Each structure stands twice: as C-alpha cells, then as structure tokens.
CSV table of N, CA, C and O in Angstrom, one decimal:
chain,number,residue,atom,x,y,z
Q,200,ALA,N,5.4,26.6,-4.6
Q,200,ALA,CA,4.2,25.8,-4.7
Q,200,ALA,C,4.1,25.3,-6.1
Q,200,ALA,O,4.4,26.0,-7.1
Q,201,LEU,N,3.6,24.1,-6.3
Q,201,LEU,CA,3.4,23.5,-7.6
Q,201,LEU,C,2.0,23.9,-8.1
Q,201,LEU,O,1.0,23.9,-7.4
Q,202,CYS,N,1.9,24.2,-9.4
Q,202,CYS,CA,0.6,24.5,-10.0
Q,202,CYS,C,0.0,23.2,-10.4
Q,202,CYS,O,0.6,22.2,-10.4
Q,203,THR,N,-1.3,23.3,-10.7
Q,203,THR,CA,-2.1,22.1,-11.1
Q,203,THR,C,-1.5,21.4,-12.3
Q,203,THR,O,-1.4,20.2,-12.3
Q,204,THR,N,-1.0,22.1,-13.2
Q,204,THR,CA,-0.4,21.5,-14.4
Q,204,THR,C,0.9,20.7,-14.1
Q,204,THR,O,1.1,19.6,-14.5
Q,205,HIS,N,1.7,21.3,-13.2
Q,205,HIS,CA,2.9,20.6,-12.8
Q,205,HIS,C,2.6,19.3,-12.0
Q,205,HIS,O,3.3,18.3,-12.2
Q,206,ILE,N,1.6,19.4,-11.2
Q,206,ILE,CA,1.2,18.2,-10.4
Q,206,ILE,C,0.7,17.1,-11.4
Q,206,ILE,O,1.0,15.9,-11.2
Q,207,PHE,N,-0.1,17.5,-12.4
Q,207,PHE,CA,-0.6,16.5,-13.4
Q,207,PHE,C,0.5,15.9,-14.1
Q,207,PHE,O,0.6,14.7,-14.4
Q,208,VAL,N,1.5,16.7,-14.6
Q,208,VAL,CA,2.6,16.2,-15.3
Q,208,VAL,C,3.4,15.2,-14.4
Q,208,VAL,O,3.8,14.1,-14.9
Q,209,TRP,N,3.6,15.6,-13.2
Q,209,TRP,CA,4.4,14.8,-12.2
Q,209,TRP,C,3.6,13.4,-12.0
Q,209,TRP,O,4.2,12.4,-12.1
Q,210,LEU,N,2.3,13.5,-11.9
Q,210,LEU,CA,1.5,12.3,-11.7
Q,210,LEU,C,1.6,11.4,-12.9
Q,210,LEU,O,1.8,10.2,-12.8
Q,211,THR,N,1.5,12.0,-14.1
Q,211,THR,CA,1.5,11.2,-15.4
Q,211,THR,C,2.8,10.5,-15.6
Q,211,THR,O,2.8,9.3,-15.8
Q,212,PHE,N,3.9,11.2,-15.4
Q,212,PHE,CA,5.2,10.6,-15.6
Q,212,PHE,C,5.5,9.6,-14.5
Q,212,PHE,O,6.1,8.5,-14.8
Q,213,SER,N,5.0,9.8,-13.3
Q,213,SER,CA,5.2,8.8,-12.2
Q,213,SER,C,4.4,7.5,-12.5
Q,213,SER,O,4.9,6.4,-12.3
Q,214,CYS,N,3.2,7.7,-13.1
Q,214,CYS,CA,2.4,6.5,-13.4
Q,214,CYS,C,3.1,5.8,-14.6
Q,214,CYS,O,3.1,4.5,-14.6
Q,215,ARG,N,3.6,6.5,-15.6
Q,215,ARG,CA,4.2,5.9,-16.7
Q,215,ARG,C,5.5,5.1,-16.3
Q,215,ARG,O,5.7,4.0,-16.8
Q,216,ALA,N,6.2,5.6,-15.3
Q,216,ALA,CA,7.4,4.9,-14.8
Q,216,ALA,C,7.1,3.9,-13.7
Q,216,ALA,O,8.0,3.1,-13.3
Q,217,GLY,N,5.9,3.9,-13.1
Q,217,GLY,CA,5.6,3.0,-12.1
Q,217,GLY,C,6.1,3.3,-10.7
Q,217,GLY,O,6.2,2.5,-9.8
Q,218,HIS,N,6.4,4.6,-10.5
Q,218,HIS,CA,6.9,5.1,-9.2
Q,218,HIS,C,5.7,5.4,-8.2
Q,218,HIS,O,5.2,6.5,-8.1
Q,219,ILE,N,5.3,4.3,-7.5
Q,219,ILE,CA,4.1,4.5,-6.7
Q,219,ILE,C,4.2,5.5,-5.6
Q,219,ILE,O,3.2,6.2,-5.2
Q,220,GLU,N,5.4,5.7,-5.0
Q,220,GLU,CA,5.6,6.6,-3.9
Q,220,GLU,C,5.4,8.1,-4.5
Q,220,GLU,O,4.8,8.9,-3.8
Q,221,PHE,N,5.9,8.3,-5.7
Q,221,PHE,CA,5.7,9.6,-6.3
Q,221,PHE,C,4.2,9.8,-6.6
Q,221,PHE,O,3.7,11.0,-6.5
Q,222,VAL,N,3.5,8.8,-7.1
Q,222,VAL,CA,2.1,8.9,-7.4
Q,222,VAL,C,1.3,9.2,-6.1
Q,222,VAL,O,0.5,10.1,-6.1
Q,223,LYS,N,1.6,8.5,-5.0
Q,223,LYS,CA,1.0,8.8,-3.7
Q,223,LYS,C,1.2,10.3,-3.3
Q,223,LYS,O,0.2,10.9,-2.9
Q,224,HIS,N,2.4,10.7,-3.5
Q,224,HIS,CA,2.7,12.1,-3.1
Q,224,HIS,C,1.9,13.1,-4.0
Q,224,HIS,O,1.4,14.1,-3.5
Q,225,ALA,N,1.9,12.9,-5.3
Q,225,ALA,CA,1.1,13.7,-6.2
Q,225,ALA,C,-0.4,13.8,-5.8
Q,225,ALA,O,-1.0,14.8,-5.8
Q,226,LEU,N,-0.9,12.6,-5.4
Q,226,LEU,CA,-2.3,12.6,-5.0
Q,226,LEU,C,-2.5,13.3,-3.7
Q,226,LEU,O,-3.5,14.0,-3.5
Q,227,GLU,N,-1.5,13.2,-2.8
Q,227,GLU,CA,-1.6,14.0,-1.5
Q,227,GLU,C,-1.6,15.5,-1.8
Q,227,GLU,O,-2.2,16.3,-1.0
Q,228,LEU,N,-0.9,15.9,-2.9
Q,228,LEU,CA,-0.8,17.3,-3.2
Q,228,LEU,C,-2.1,17.8,-4.0
Q,228,LEU,O,-2.2,19.0,-4.3
Q,229,GLY,N,-3.0,16.9,-4.2
Q,229,GLY,CA,-4.3,17.2,-4.9
Q,229,GLY,C,-4.4,16.9,-6.3
Q,229,GLY,O,-5.3,17.3,-7.0
Q,230,ALA,N,-3.5,16.1,-6.9
Q,230,ALA,CA,-3.6,15.7,-8.3
Q,230,ALA,C,-4.9,14.9,-8.4
Q,230,ALA,O,-5.3,14.1,-7.6
Q,231,SER,N,-5.5,15.1,-9.6
Q,231,SER,CA,-6.8,14.3,-9.9
Q,231,SER,C,-6.5,13.2,-10.8
Q,231,SER,O,-5.8,13.4,-11.9
Q,232,VAL,N,-7.0,12.0,-10.5
Q,232,VAL,CA,-6.7,10.9,-11.4
Q,232,VAL,C,-7.6,10.9,-12.7
Q,232,VAL,O,-7.4,10.2,-13.6
Q,233,SER,N,-8.6,11.8,-12.7
Q,233,SER,CA,-9.5,11.8,-13.8
Q,233,SER,C,-9.2,12.9,-14.8
Q,233,SER,O,-9.8,13.0,-15.8
Q,234,VAL,N,-8.2,13.7,-14.5
Q,234,VAL,CA,-7.8,14.7,-15.5
Q,234,VAL,C,-7.0,14.0,-16.6
Q,234,VAL,O,-6.4,13.0,-16.5
Q,235,SER,N,-7.2,14.6,-17.9
Q,235,SER,CA,-6.6,13.9,-19.0
Q,235,SER,C,-5.8,14.9,-19.9
Q,235,SER,O,-6.0,16.1,-19.7
Q,236,THR,N,-5.0,14.4,-20.8
Q,236,THR,CA,-4.3,15.3,-21.7
Q,236,THR,C,-5.3,15.8,-22.8
Q,236,THR,O,-6.4,15.4,-22.8
Q,237,MET,N,-4.8,16.6,-23.7
Q,237,MET,CA,-5.6,17.1,-24.8
Q,237,MET,C,-6.2,16.0,-25.6
Q,237,MET,O,-7.2,16.1,-26.3
Q,238,LEU,N,-5.5,14.8,-25.6
Q,238,LEU,CA,-5.9,13.7,-26.4
Q,238,LEU,C,-6.8,12.8,-25.6
Q,238,LEU,O,-7.3,11.7,-26.1
Q,239,GLY,N,-7.1,13.1,-24.4
Q,239,GLY,CA,-7.9,12.3,-23.5
Q,239,GLY,C,-7.2,11.2,-22.8
Q,239,GLY,O,-7.9,10.3,-22.2
Q,240,ASN,N,-5.9,11.2,-22.8
Q,240,ASN,CA,-5.2,10.1,-22.1
Q,240,ASN,C,-5.0,10.5,-20.6
Q,240,ASN,O,-4.7,11.6,-20.2
Q,241,THR,N,-5.3,9.5,-19.7
Q,241,THR,CA,-5.2,9.7,-18.3
Q,241,THR,C,-4.0,9.1,-17.7
Q,241,THR,O,-3.4,8.2,-18.4
Q,242,PRO,N,-3.6,9.5,-16.5
Q,242,PRO,CA,-2.5,8.8,-15.9
Q,242,PRO,C,-2.6,7.3,-15.7
Q,242,PRO,O,-1.7,6.5,-15.9
Q,243,ALA,N,-3.9,6.9,-15.5
Q,243,ALA,CA,-4.2,5.4,-15.4
Q,243,ALA,C,-3.8,4.7,-16.7
Q,243,ALA,O,-3.4,3.5,-16.7
Q,244,MET,N,-4.1,5.3,-17.8
Q,244,MET,CA,-3.7,4.7,-19.1
Q,244,MET,C,-2.2,4.5,-19.2
Q,244,MET,O,-1.8,3.4,-19.7
Q,245,TYR,N,-1.4,5.4,-18.8
Q,245,TYR,CA,0.0,5.3,-18.8
Q,245,TYR,C,0.5,4.2,-17.9
Q,245,TYR,O,1.4,3.4,-18.2
Q,246,ALA,N,-0.1,4.1,-16.7
Q,246,ALA,CA,0.2,3.0,-15.7
Q,246,ALA,C,-0.2,1.7,-16.3
Q,246,ALA,O,0.6,0.7,-16.2
Q,247,ALA,N,-1.3,1.6,-17.0
Q,247,ALA,CA,-1.7,0.3,-17.6
Q,247,ALA,C,-0.8,-0.1,-18.7
Q,247,ALA,O,-0.4,-1.3,-18.8
Q,248,ALA,N,-0.4,0.8,-19.6
Q,248,ALA,CA,0.5,0.5,-20.7
Q,248,ALA,C,1.8,0.0,-20.2
Q,248,ALA,O,2.5,-0.8,-20.8
Q,249,GLY,N,2.3,0.6,-19.0
Q,249,GLY,CA,3.5,0.2,-18.4
Q,249,GLY,C,3.5,-1.1,-17.6
Q,249,GLY,O,4.5,-1.6,-17.2
Q,250,GLY,N,2.3,-1.6,-17.4
Q,250,GLY,CA,2.1,-2.8,-16.6
Q,250,GLY,C,2.3,-2.6,-15.2
Q,250,GLY,O,2.6,-3.6,-14.4
Q,251,HIS,N,2.0,-1.4,-14.7
Q,251,HIS,CA,2.3,-1.1,-13.3
Q,251,HIS,C,1.0,-1.3,-12.5
Q,251,HIS,O,0.3,-0.3,-12.1
Q,252,LEU,N,0.7,-2.5,-12.2
Q,252,LEU,CA,-0.6,-2.9,-11.5
Q,252,LEU,C,-0.8,-2.2,-10.2
Q,252,LEU,O,-1.9,-1.7,-9.9
Q,253,PRO,N,0.2,-2.2,-9.3
Q,253,PRO,CA,-0.1,-1.5,-8.0
Q,253,PRO,C,-0.4,0.0,-8.2
Q,253,PRO,O,-1.3,0.5,-7.5
Q,254,VAL,N,0.2,0.7,-9.1
Q,254,VAL,CA,-0.1,2.1,-9.4
Q,254,VAL,C,-1.6,2.2,-10.0
Q,254,VAL,O,-2.3,3.0,-9.5
Q,255,LEU,N,-1.9,1.3,-10.9
Q,255,LEU,CA,-3.2,1.3,-11.5
Q,255,LEU,C,-4.3,1.0,-10.4
Q,255,LEU,O,-5.3,1.7,-10.4
Q,256,GLN,N,-4.0,0.1,-9.5
Q,256,GLN,CA,-5.0,-0.2,-8.4
Q,256,GLN,C,-5.2,1.0,-7.5
Q,256,GLN,O,-6.3,1.3,-7.1
Q,257,LEU,N,-4.1,1.7,-7.2
Q,257,LEU,CA,-4.2,2.9,-6.4
Q,257,LEU,C,-5.1,4.0,-7.1
Q,257,LEU,O,-5.9,4.6,-6.5
Q,258,LEU,N,-4.8,4.2,-8.4
Q,258,LEU,CA,-5.6,5.2,-9.1
Q,258,LEU,C,-7.1,4.8,-9.2
Q,258,LEU,O,-8.0,5.6,-9.1
Q,259,CYS,N,-7.4,3.5,-9.4
Q,259,CYS,CA,-8.7,3.0,-9.5
Q,259,CYS,C,-9.4,3.1,-8.2
Q,259,CYS,O,-10.7,3.3,-8.1
Q,260,ASN,N,-8.7,3.0,-7.1
Q,260,ASN,CA,-9.3,3.1,-5.8
Q,260,ASN,C,-9.7,4.6,-5.5
Q,260,ASN,O,-10.6,4.9,-4.8
Q,261,GLN,N,-8.9,5.5,-6.1
Q,261,GLN,CA,-9.2,7.0,-6.0
Q,261,GLN,C,-10.5,7.3,-6.8
Q,261,GLN,O,-11.3,8.1,-6.3
Q,262,ASP,N,-10.6,6.7,-8.0
Q,262,ASP,CA,-11.8,7.0,-8.8
Q,262,ASP,C,-12.0,5.9,-9.8
Q,262,ASP,O,-11.4,5.8,-10.8
Q,263,PRO,N,-12.9,4.9,-9.4
Q,263,PRO,CA,-13.1,3.8,-10.2
Q,263,PRO,C,-13.6,4.1,-11.7
Q,263,PRO,O,-13.5,3.2,-12.6
Q,264,ARG,N,-14.1,5.3,-11.9
Q,264,ARG,CA,-14.5,5.6,-13.3
Q,264,ARG,C,-13.4,5.7,-14.3
Q,264,ARG,O,-13.7,5.6,-15.5
Q,265,VAL,N,-12.1,5.8,-13.8
Q,265,VAL,CA,-11.0,5.8,-14.8
Q,265,VAL,C,-11.0,4.6,-15.7
Q,265,VAL,O,-10.5,4.6,-16.8
Q,266,VAL,N,-11.5,3.5,-15.2
Q,266,VAL,CA,-11.5,2.2,-15.9
Q,266,VAL,C,-12.3,2.4,-17.2
Q,266,VAL,O,-12.0,1.8,-18.3
Q,267,HIS,N,-13.4,3.1,-17.2
Q,267,HIS,CA,-14.3,3.3,-18.3
Q,267,HIS,C,-14.0,4.5,-19.2
Q,267,HIS,O,-14.6,4.6,-20.2
Q,268,HIS,N,-13.0,5.3,-18.8
Q,268,HIS,CA,-12.7,6.5,-19.6
Q,268,HIS,C,-12.1,6.1,-20.9
Q,268,HIS,O,-11.3,5.2,-21.0
Q,269,SER,N,-12.5,6.8,-21.9
Q,269,SER,CA,-11.8,6.6,-23.3
Q,269,SER,C,-11.3,7.9,-23.8
Q,269,SER,O,-11.8,9.0,-23.5
Q,270,ASN,N,-10.2,7.8,-24.5
Q,270,ASN,CA,-9.6,9.0,-25.1
Q,270,ASN,C,-10.2,9.3,-26.4
Q,270,ASN,O,-11.3,8.8,-26.8
Q,271,ILE,N,-9.7,10.3,-27.2
Q,271,ILE,CA,-10.3,10.7,-28.4
Q,271,ILE,C,-10.4,9.7,-29.5
Q,271,ILE,O,-11.3,9.8,-30.4
Q,272,ASN,N,-9.6,8.6,-29.4
Q,272,ASN,CA,-9.7,7.5,-30.3
Q,272,ASN,C,-10.6,6.4,-29.9
Q,272,ASN,O,-10.8,5.4,-30.5
Q,273,GLY,N,-11.2,6.6,-28.7
Q,273,GLY,CA,-12.1,5.5,-28.1
Q,273,GLY,C,-11.3,4.5,-27.3
Q,273,GLY,O,-11.9,3.5,-26.9
Q,274,ASP,N,-10.0,4.7,-27.1
Q,274,ASP,CA,-9.2,3.7,-26.4
Q,274,ASP,C,-9.4,3.8,-24.9
Q,274,ASP,O,-9.4,5.0,-24.4
Q,275,THR,N,-9.5,2.7,-24.2
Q,275,THR,CA,-9.6,2.7,-22.7
Q,275,THR,C,-8.3,2.2,-22.2
Q,275,THR,O,-7.4,1.8,-22.9
Q,276,LEU,N,-8.1,2.3,-20.9
Q,276,LEU,CA,-6.8,1.8,-20.3
Q,276,LEU,C,-6.6,0.3,-20.5
Q,276,LEU,O,-5.5,-0.1,-20.6
Q,277,LEU,N,-7.7,-0.4,-20.6
Q,277,LEU,CA,-7.5,-1.9,-20.8
Q,277,LEU,C,-7.0,-2.1,-22.2
Q,277,LEU,O,-6.2,-3.0,-22.5
Q,278,MET,N,-7.5,-1.3,-23.2
Q,278,MET,CA,-7.0,-1.4,-24.5
Q,278,MET,C,-5.5,-1.0,-24.6
Q,278,MET,O,-4.7,-1.7,-25.3
Q,279,TRP,N,-5.1,0.0,-23.9
Q,279,TRP,CA,-3.7,0.4,-23.8
Q,279,TRP,C,-2.9,-0.7,-23.3
Q,279,TRP,O,-1.8,-1.0,-23.8
Q,280,ALA,N,-3.3,-1.3,-22.2
Q,280,ALA,CA,-2.6,-2.4,-21.6
Q,280,ALA,C,-2.4,-3.6,-22.6
Q,280,ALA,O,-1.4,-4.1,-22.8
Q,281,ALA,N,-3.5,-3.9,-23.3
Q,281,ALA,CA,-3.5,-5.0,-24.3
Q,281,ALA,C,-2.5,-4.7,-25.4
Q,281,ALA,O,-1.7,-5.5,-25.8
Q,282,MET,N,-2.6,-3.5,-25.9
Q,282,MET,CA,-1.8,-3.1,-27.0
Q,282,MET,C,-0.3,-3.1,-26.7
Q,282,MET,O,0.6,-3.3,-27.5
Q,283,ALA,N,0.0,-2.9,-25.4
Q,283,ALA,CA,1.4,-2.9,-24.9
Q,283,ALA,C,1.8,-4.3,-24.4
Q,283,ALA,O,2.9,-4.4,-23.9
Q,284,GLY,N,0.9,-5.2,-24.6
Q,284,GLY,CA,1.3,-6.6,-24.2
Q,284,GLY,C,1.2,-6.8,-22.7
Q,284,GLY,O,1.8,-7.8,-22.2
Q,285,GLN,N,0.6,-6.0,-22.0
Q,285,GLN,CA,0.4,-6.1,-20.5
Q,285,GLN,C,-0.8,-6.9,-20.2
Q,285,GLN,O,-1.8,-6.4,-19.7
Q,286,LEU,N,-0.8,-8.2,-20.4
Q,286,LEU,CA,-2.0,-9.0,-20.3
Q,286,LEU,C,-2.4,-9.2,-18.9
Q,286,LEU,O,-3.6,-9.6,-18.6
Q,287,GLU,N,-1.5,-9.0,-17.9
Q,287,GLU,CA,-1.9,-9.2,-16.5
Q,287,GLU,C,-2.8,-8.1,-16.0
Q,287,GLU,O,-3.4,-8.2,-15.0
Q,288,ILE,N,-2.8,-7.0,-16.7
Q,288,ILE,CA,-3.7,-5.9,-16.4
Q,288,ILE,C,-5.2,-6.3,-16.7
Q,288,ILE,O,-6.1,-6.2,-16.0
C-alpha cells in the first residue's frame, strides 16, 4: 500500500509531467489536490508551470480553491504559469 506521502509525490510529479492518467489514478487513491510542499507549492502549481491545462482543469474541478492558494512567497498558480511563459493558462 502507498502511504500518503508517496501518493502526494506521485501526484506532484505526474502534474509536473502532464500525465493526466497518473493524476487521475493518484486522485482515485485518495491524493488531495490541496496538500502542499513545505514551501506551499501545490500540484496545481506544477501543472500550471508546465502548461498542462487538462491536468489543471482536473485539479480545479476537484477543489476550485487551488486557484487562490499562494505559497510562502505569495505566488499563485497563475503567477507560476506566467513566469514559465504558459500564457494559455
């Protein structure tokens, strides 16, 4: 069985890489889209920075509050997308 930390890591790396099927599976296993790293970064931030719109939409449908979440620097997922040049986000 996977522990909560492993599922979060799996979700985060899947979001960063844009692997929507892995993201769906992690969510089915109970991963939370609102959990963040020690710096306050969420899986949705990594999806936004990578320009993975379908993944980001899936995460936002799970919990729309992720759009407004900010990390310890005050950055939101929209700021991460813009800084990465992902203007379609």
